[in-house]
């Protein structure tokens, strides 16, 4: 059940997983948030009304920010201290802890829900699933969220094809399915429409925070980002002013057995 994808180099996966901290401020500024309905649906998988929630692999706090707006108490666990520092700077109401999905620094049965945004594909699930179950109260819920481009939009599909780098790989099935585990009931899945206001400049800045760009050579990264900007500048839907980046948010949730 280890999340390393067959045929994908573990060393490259580790490099990509660890690549975000150097760009923590850019990640916080440019990565999209999560729609309130998606977060609420994830929480609603719990047996009761969640009050204490763990944002696991919290990054700069994209999930935490949305959870605070829903009125729950949030603890954020993140292995990268630079990412966690950015979260702490912008979200002082969140309790920040350095830790990993495989070793969560919380007591048994201490949270009502564990939410993970854009990160389960970096986990060693053989170890992470039992750890998440350990910190959950009886009837607690684990929910995994992904924001991904809605490639039914033709220009976005074309752009993504143009900017693949030599470091681009297909990880865990992400928003298609998740492996089941004996500690949890079968997963439920739901998708939500979402969007992020972008300009050509800010969309290129967003693309620059993706791990396949961060670990590419400087020459390849610059070339791909230049290709992206040239495409956006000539595409009628993105060439002038602000436009909406179409996003699908996929959520899986499963209650602790």
Short mmCIF file of C-alpha atoms in Angstrom, two decimals:
data_model
loop_
_atom_site.label_atom_id
_atom_site.label_comp_id
_atom_site.label_asym_id
_atom_site.label_seq_id
_atom_site.Cartn_x
_atom_site.Cartn_y
_atom_site.Cartn_z
CA UNK A 1 0.00 0.00 0.00
CA UNK A 2 3.02 2.26 -0.02
CA UNK A 3 2.21 5.32 -2.08
CA UNK A 4 5.32 5.06 -4.26
CA UNK A 5 3.91 4.48 -7.70
CA UNK A 6 5.24 1.46 -9.61
CA UNK A 7 7.77 2.62 -12.19
CA UNK A 8 8.29 5.97 -10.48
CA UNK A 9 11.71 6.64 -9.02
CA UNK A 10 11.48 6.90 -5.19
CA UNK A 11 14.36 9.41 -5.15
CA UNK A 12 12.50 11.73 -7.50
CA UNK A 13 9.30 11.38 -5.52
CA UNK A 14 11.18 12.32 -2.35
CA UNK A 15 12.79 15.33 -4.05
CA UNK A 16 9.45 16.58 -5.28
CA UNK A 17 7.83 16.07 -1.88
CA UNK A 18 10.56 18.15 -0.23
CA UNK A 19 10.69 20.88 -2.88
CA UNK A 20 8.05 23.29 -1.60
CA UNK A 21 9.68 24.91 1.43
CA UNK A 22 12.02 27.14 -0.54
CA UNK A 23 8.96 28.63 -2.26
CA UNK A 24 6.67 28.78 0.78
CA UNK A 25 5.64 32.42 0.34
CA UNK A 26 4.88 31.92 -3.37
CA UNK A 27 2.95 28.74 -2.57
CA UNK A 28 0.85 30.61 -0.02
CA UNK A 29 0.18 33.46 -2.42
CA UNK A 30 -0.60 31.55 -5.59
CA UNK A 31 -2.01 28.11 -4.78
CA UNK A 32 -5.82 27.93 -4.75
CA UNK A 33 -7.92 27.53 -1.64
CA UNK A 34 -10.56 24.84 -1.14
CA UNK A 35 -14.29 25.49 -1.51
CA UNK A 36 -16.20 25.65 1.76
CA UNK A 37 -18.71 23.05 0.54
CA UNK A 38 -15.91 20.55 -0.10
CA UNK A 39 -14.42 21.00 3.37
CA UNK A 40 -17.83 20.81 5.00
CA UNK A 41 -18.67 17.61 3.12
CA UNK A 42 -15.43 16.06 4.32
CA UNK A 43 -16.19 16.95 7.93
CA UNK A 44 -19.76 15.72 7.62
CA UNK A 45 -18.48 12.15 7.34
CA UNK A 46 -17.86 12.11 11.10
CA UNK A 47 -20.38 10.48 13.42
CA UNK A 48 -20.89 13.72 15.35
CA UNK A 49 -20.17 17.39 14.75
CA UNK A 50 -16.38 17.83 14.52
CA UNK A 51 -14.87 20.40 16.85
CA UNK A 52 -11.13 19.59 16.81
CA UNK A 53 -9.63 19.01 13.38
CA UNK A 54 -6.14 18.06 12.22
CA UNK A 55 -4.86 19.59 8.99
CA UNK A 56 -2.23 16.98 8.13
CA UNK A 57 0.63 17.88 5.77
CA UNK A 58 -0.79 21.36 6.13
CA UNK A 59 1.69 23.22 3.96
CA UNK A 60 1.04 26.94 4.21
CA UNK A 61 -2.49 26.41 5.52
CA UNK A 62 -4.83 26.30 2.55
CA UNK A 63 -7.04 23.73 4.30
CA UNK A 64 -6.58 25.33 7.73
CA UNK A 65 -7.85 28.67 6.49
CA UNK A 66 -11.04 27.12 5.22
CA UNK A 67 -11.52 25.10 8.40
CA UNK A 68 -11.21 28.19 10.58
CA UNK A 69 -13.97 29.80 8.54
CA UNK A 70 -16.15 26.80 9.42
CA UNK A 71 -15.62 27.49 13.11
CA UNK A 72 -13.57 24.47 14.17
CA UNK A 73 -10.38 24.30 16.25
CA UNK A 74 -7.45 23.51 13.96
CA UNK A 75 -4.10 21.86 14.61
CA UNK A 76 -1.70 21.87 11.65
CA UNK A 77 1.02 19.23 11.27
CA UNK A 78 3.64 19.82 8.57
CA UNK A 79 7.18 18.43 8.11
CA UNK A 80 8.64 21.48 6.36
CA UNK A 81 9.46 24.22 8.87
CA UNK A 82 9.47 26.95 6.20
CA UNK A 83 5.97 26.03 5.10
CA UNK A 84 4.81 25.85 8.72
CA UNK A 85 6.34 29.25 9.46
CA UNK A 86 4.33 30.76 6.60
CA UNK A 87 1.17 29.15 7.99
CA UNK A 88 1.89 30.49 11.47
CA UNK A 89 2.51 33.97 10.14
CA UNK A 90 -0.84 34.16 8.36
CA UNK A 91 -3.01 31.96 10.61
CA UNK A 92 -2.09 32.61 14.26
CA UNK A 93 -5.28 30.89 15.47
CA UNK A 94 -3.97 27.51 14.24
CA UNK A 95 -1.82 25.34 16.53
CA UNK A 96 1.31 24.47 14.47
CA UNK A 97 3.33 21.27 14.99
CA UNK A 98 6.25 19.82 13.07
CA UNK A 99 5.51 16.23 12.13
CA UNK A 100 4.62 13.79 9.39
CA UNK A 101 1.69 11.61 8.41
CA UNK A 102 3.71 8.59 9.46
CA UNK A 103 4.50 10.04 12.92
CA UNK A 104 1.76 12.43 14.02
CA UNK A 105 2.71 14.34 17.20
CA UNK A 106 -0.73 14.08 18.81
CA UNK A 107 -2.22 11.81 21.48
CA UNK A 108 -4.52 8.90 20.70
CA UNK A 109 -8.13 9.86 20.03
CA UNK A 110 -7.45 13.58 20.17
CA UNK A 111 -9.23 14.87 17.03
CA UNK A 112 -12.64 14.48 15.42
CA UNK A 113 -11.37 14.72 11.84
CA UNK A 114 -8.15 14.52 9.83
CA UNK A 115 -8.12 16.49 6.60
CA UNK A 116 -5.35 16.33 4.01
CA UNK A 117 -5.11 18.77 1.12
CA UNK A 118 -3.06 17.92 -1.95
CA UNK A 119 -0.67 15.61 -0.09
CA UNK A 120 -1.80 11.99 0.33
CA UNK A 121 0.28 11.02 -2.72
CA UNK A 122 3.41 11.86 -0.68
CA UNK A 123 2.48 9.53 2.21
CA UNK A 124 3.67 6.03 3.05
CA UNK A 125 0.13 4.80 3.46
CA UNK A 126 1.10 1.57 5.23
CA UNK A 127 2.18 3.78 8.13
CA UNK A 128 -0.02 6.84 7.60
CA UNK A 129 -3.41 5.12 7.66
CA UNK A 130 -2.86 3.56 11.13
CA UNK A 131 -1.45 6.84 12.45
CA UNK A 132 -4.47 8.82 11.25
CA UNK A 133 -6.77 6.21 12.78
CA UNK A 134 -4.82 6.39 16.05
CA UNK A 135 -5.32 10.13 16.54
CA UNK A 136 -8.99 10.03 15.53
CA UNK A 137 -11.73 9.66 18.09
CA UNK A 138 -14.25 6.83 17.60
CA UNK A 139 -16.51 7.83 14.73
CA UNK A 140 -13.97 10.37 13.48
CA UNK A 141 -13.42 10.96 9.77
CA UNK A 142 -10.44 11.10 7.44
CA UNK A 143 -10.90 13.25 4.33
CA UNK A 144 -8.47 13.82 1.48
CA UNK A 145 -8.89 16.72 -0.93
CA UNK A 146 -7.35 17.56 -4.27
CA UNK A 147 -7.66 20.66 -6.39
CA UNK A 148 -7.00 19.75 -10.01
CA UNK A 149 -7.39 21.56 -13.28
CA UNK A 150 -10.72 21.08 -15.03
CA UNK A 151 -9.29 19.94 -18.34
CA UNK A 152 -12.71 19.86 -19.98
CA UNK A 153 -11.68 23.46 -20.66
CA UNK A 154 -9.79 23.08 -23.92
CA UNK A 155 -7.23 25.84 -23.41
CA UNK A 156 -6.26 24.51 -20.00
CA UNK A 157 -5.75 20.98 -21.31
CA UNK A 158 -3.58 22.37 -24.10
CA UNK A 159 -1.52 24.45 -21.67
CA UNK A 160 -0.89 21.50 -19.36
CA UNK A 161 0.31 19.38 -22.25
CA UNK A 162 2.79 22.10 -23.23
CA UNK A 163 4.37 22.52 -19.80
CA UNK A 164 5.19 18.94 -18.83
CA UNK A 165 8.82 18.74 -17.73
CA UNK A 166 11.27 15.85 -17.61
CA UNK A 167 10.36 15.63 -13.92
CA UNK A 168 6.62 15.21 -14.57
CA UNK A 169 5.27 11.87 -13.39
CA UNK A 170 1.95 10.27 -12.54
CA UNK A 171 1.78 9.55 -8.81
CA UNK A 172 -0.81 7.70 -6.78
CA UNK A 173 -4.18 7.71 -8.51
CA UNK A 174 -4.91 10.87 -6.52
CA UNK A 175 -8.43 12.01 -7.25
CA UNK A 176 -9.44 8.82 -9.10
CA UNK A 177 -9.32 6.42 -6.15
CA UNK A 178 -7.65 5.76 -2.80
CA UNK A 179 -6.59 2.38 -1.39
CA UNK A 180 -8.95 1.06 1.26
CA UNK A 181 -7.72 0.20 4.76
CA UNK A 182 -9.09 -1.96 7.56
CA UNK A 183 -9.02 0.97 9.98
CA UNK A 184 -11.56 2.88 7.91
CA UNK A 185 -14.94 2.26 6.35
CA UNK A 186 -15.08 2.31 2.52
CA UNK A 187 -14.34 5.68 0.98
CA UNK A 188 -17.04 7.96 -0.34
CA UNK A 189 -16.12 10.35 -3.15
CA UNK A 190 -17.60 13.66 -4.27
CA UNK A 191 -16.46 16.43 -6.61
CA UNK A 192 -17.07 20.16 -6.40
CA UNK A 193 -16.67 22.88 -8.99
CA UNK A 194 -14.22 25.60 -8.03
CA UNK A 195 -12.36 28.47 -9.63
CA UNK A 196 -9.48 30.81 -8.93
CA UNK A 197 -9.18 34.33 -10.37
CA UNK A 198 -5.90 34.53 -12.32
CA UNK A 199 -4.06 36.69 -14.81
CA UNK A 200 -1.44 35.38 -17.21
CA UNK A 201 1.22 36.60 -14.79
CA UNK A 202 -0.27 35.03 -11.66
CA UNK A 203 -1.09 31.74 -13.40
CA UNK A 204 2.53 31.41 -14.49
CA UNK A 205 3.53 32.17 -10.90
CA UNK A 206 1.18 29.39 -9.75
CA UNK A 207 2.69 26.92 -12.23
CA UNK A 208 6.13 27.77 -10.88
CA UNK A 209 5.11 26.37 -7.46
CA UNK A 210 4.38 22.89 -8.83
CA UNK A 211 6.89 20.26 -7.75
CA UNK A 212 7.77 19.10 -11.26
CA UNK A 213 8.85 22.68 -11.98
CA UNK A 214 10.68 23.14 -8.70
CA UNK A 215 12.94 20.13 -9.20
CA UNK A 216 13.57 20.66 -12.92
CA UNK A 217 16.80 22.32 -14.03
CA UNK A 218 16.73 26.10 -14.03
CA UNK A 219 17.03 26.08 -17.81
CA UNK A 220 14.12 23.70 -18.32
CA UNK A 221 11.96 25.47 -15.74
CA UNK A 222 12.53 28.88 -17.33
CA UNK A 223 11.81 27.49 -20.79
CA UNK A 224 8.54 25.85 -19.72
CA UNK A 225 7.35 28.93 -17.84
CA UNK A 226 8.18 31.06 -20.86
CA UNK A 227 6.19 28.66 -23.04
CA UNK A 228 3.27 28.96 -20.63
CA UNK A 229 3.34 32.76 -20.70
CA UNK A 230 3.56 32.87 -24.50
CA UNK A 231 0.58 30.52 -24.75
CA UNK A 232 -1.50 32.56 -22.29
CA UNK A 233 -0.63 35.79 -24.09
CA UNK A 234 -1.91 34.51 -27.42
CA UNK A 235 -4.92 32.57 -26.13
CA UNK A 236 -8.01 34.83 -26.45
CA UNK A 237 -9.52 33.68 -23.15
CA UNK A 238 -6.41 34.51 -21.11
CA UNK A 239 -4.59 37.20 -23.06
CA UNK A 240 -6.03 40.30 -21.41
CA UNK A 241 -6.94 41.01 -17.80
CA UNK A 242 -8.34 38.60 -15.23
CA UNK A 243 -9.91 35.23 -16.00
CA UNK A 244 -11.12 32.26 -13.98
CA UNK A 245 -8.92 29.18 -13.72
CA UNK A 246 -11.45 26.31 -13.73
CA UNK A 247 -10.78 23.78 -10.97
CA UNK A 248 -12.40 20.56 -9.83
CA UNK A 249 -12.05 19.75 -6.14
CA UNK A 250 -12.28 16.02 -5.43
CA UNK A 251 -12.86 14.80 -1.88
CA UNK A 252 -12.65 11.31 -0.43
CA UNK A 253 -13.93 10.65 3.08
CA UNK A 254 -14.00 7.57 5.29
CA UNK A 255 -15.11 7.13 8.88
CA UNK A 256 -12.88 5.37 11.37
CA UNK A 257 -14.20 1.88 12.11
#
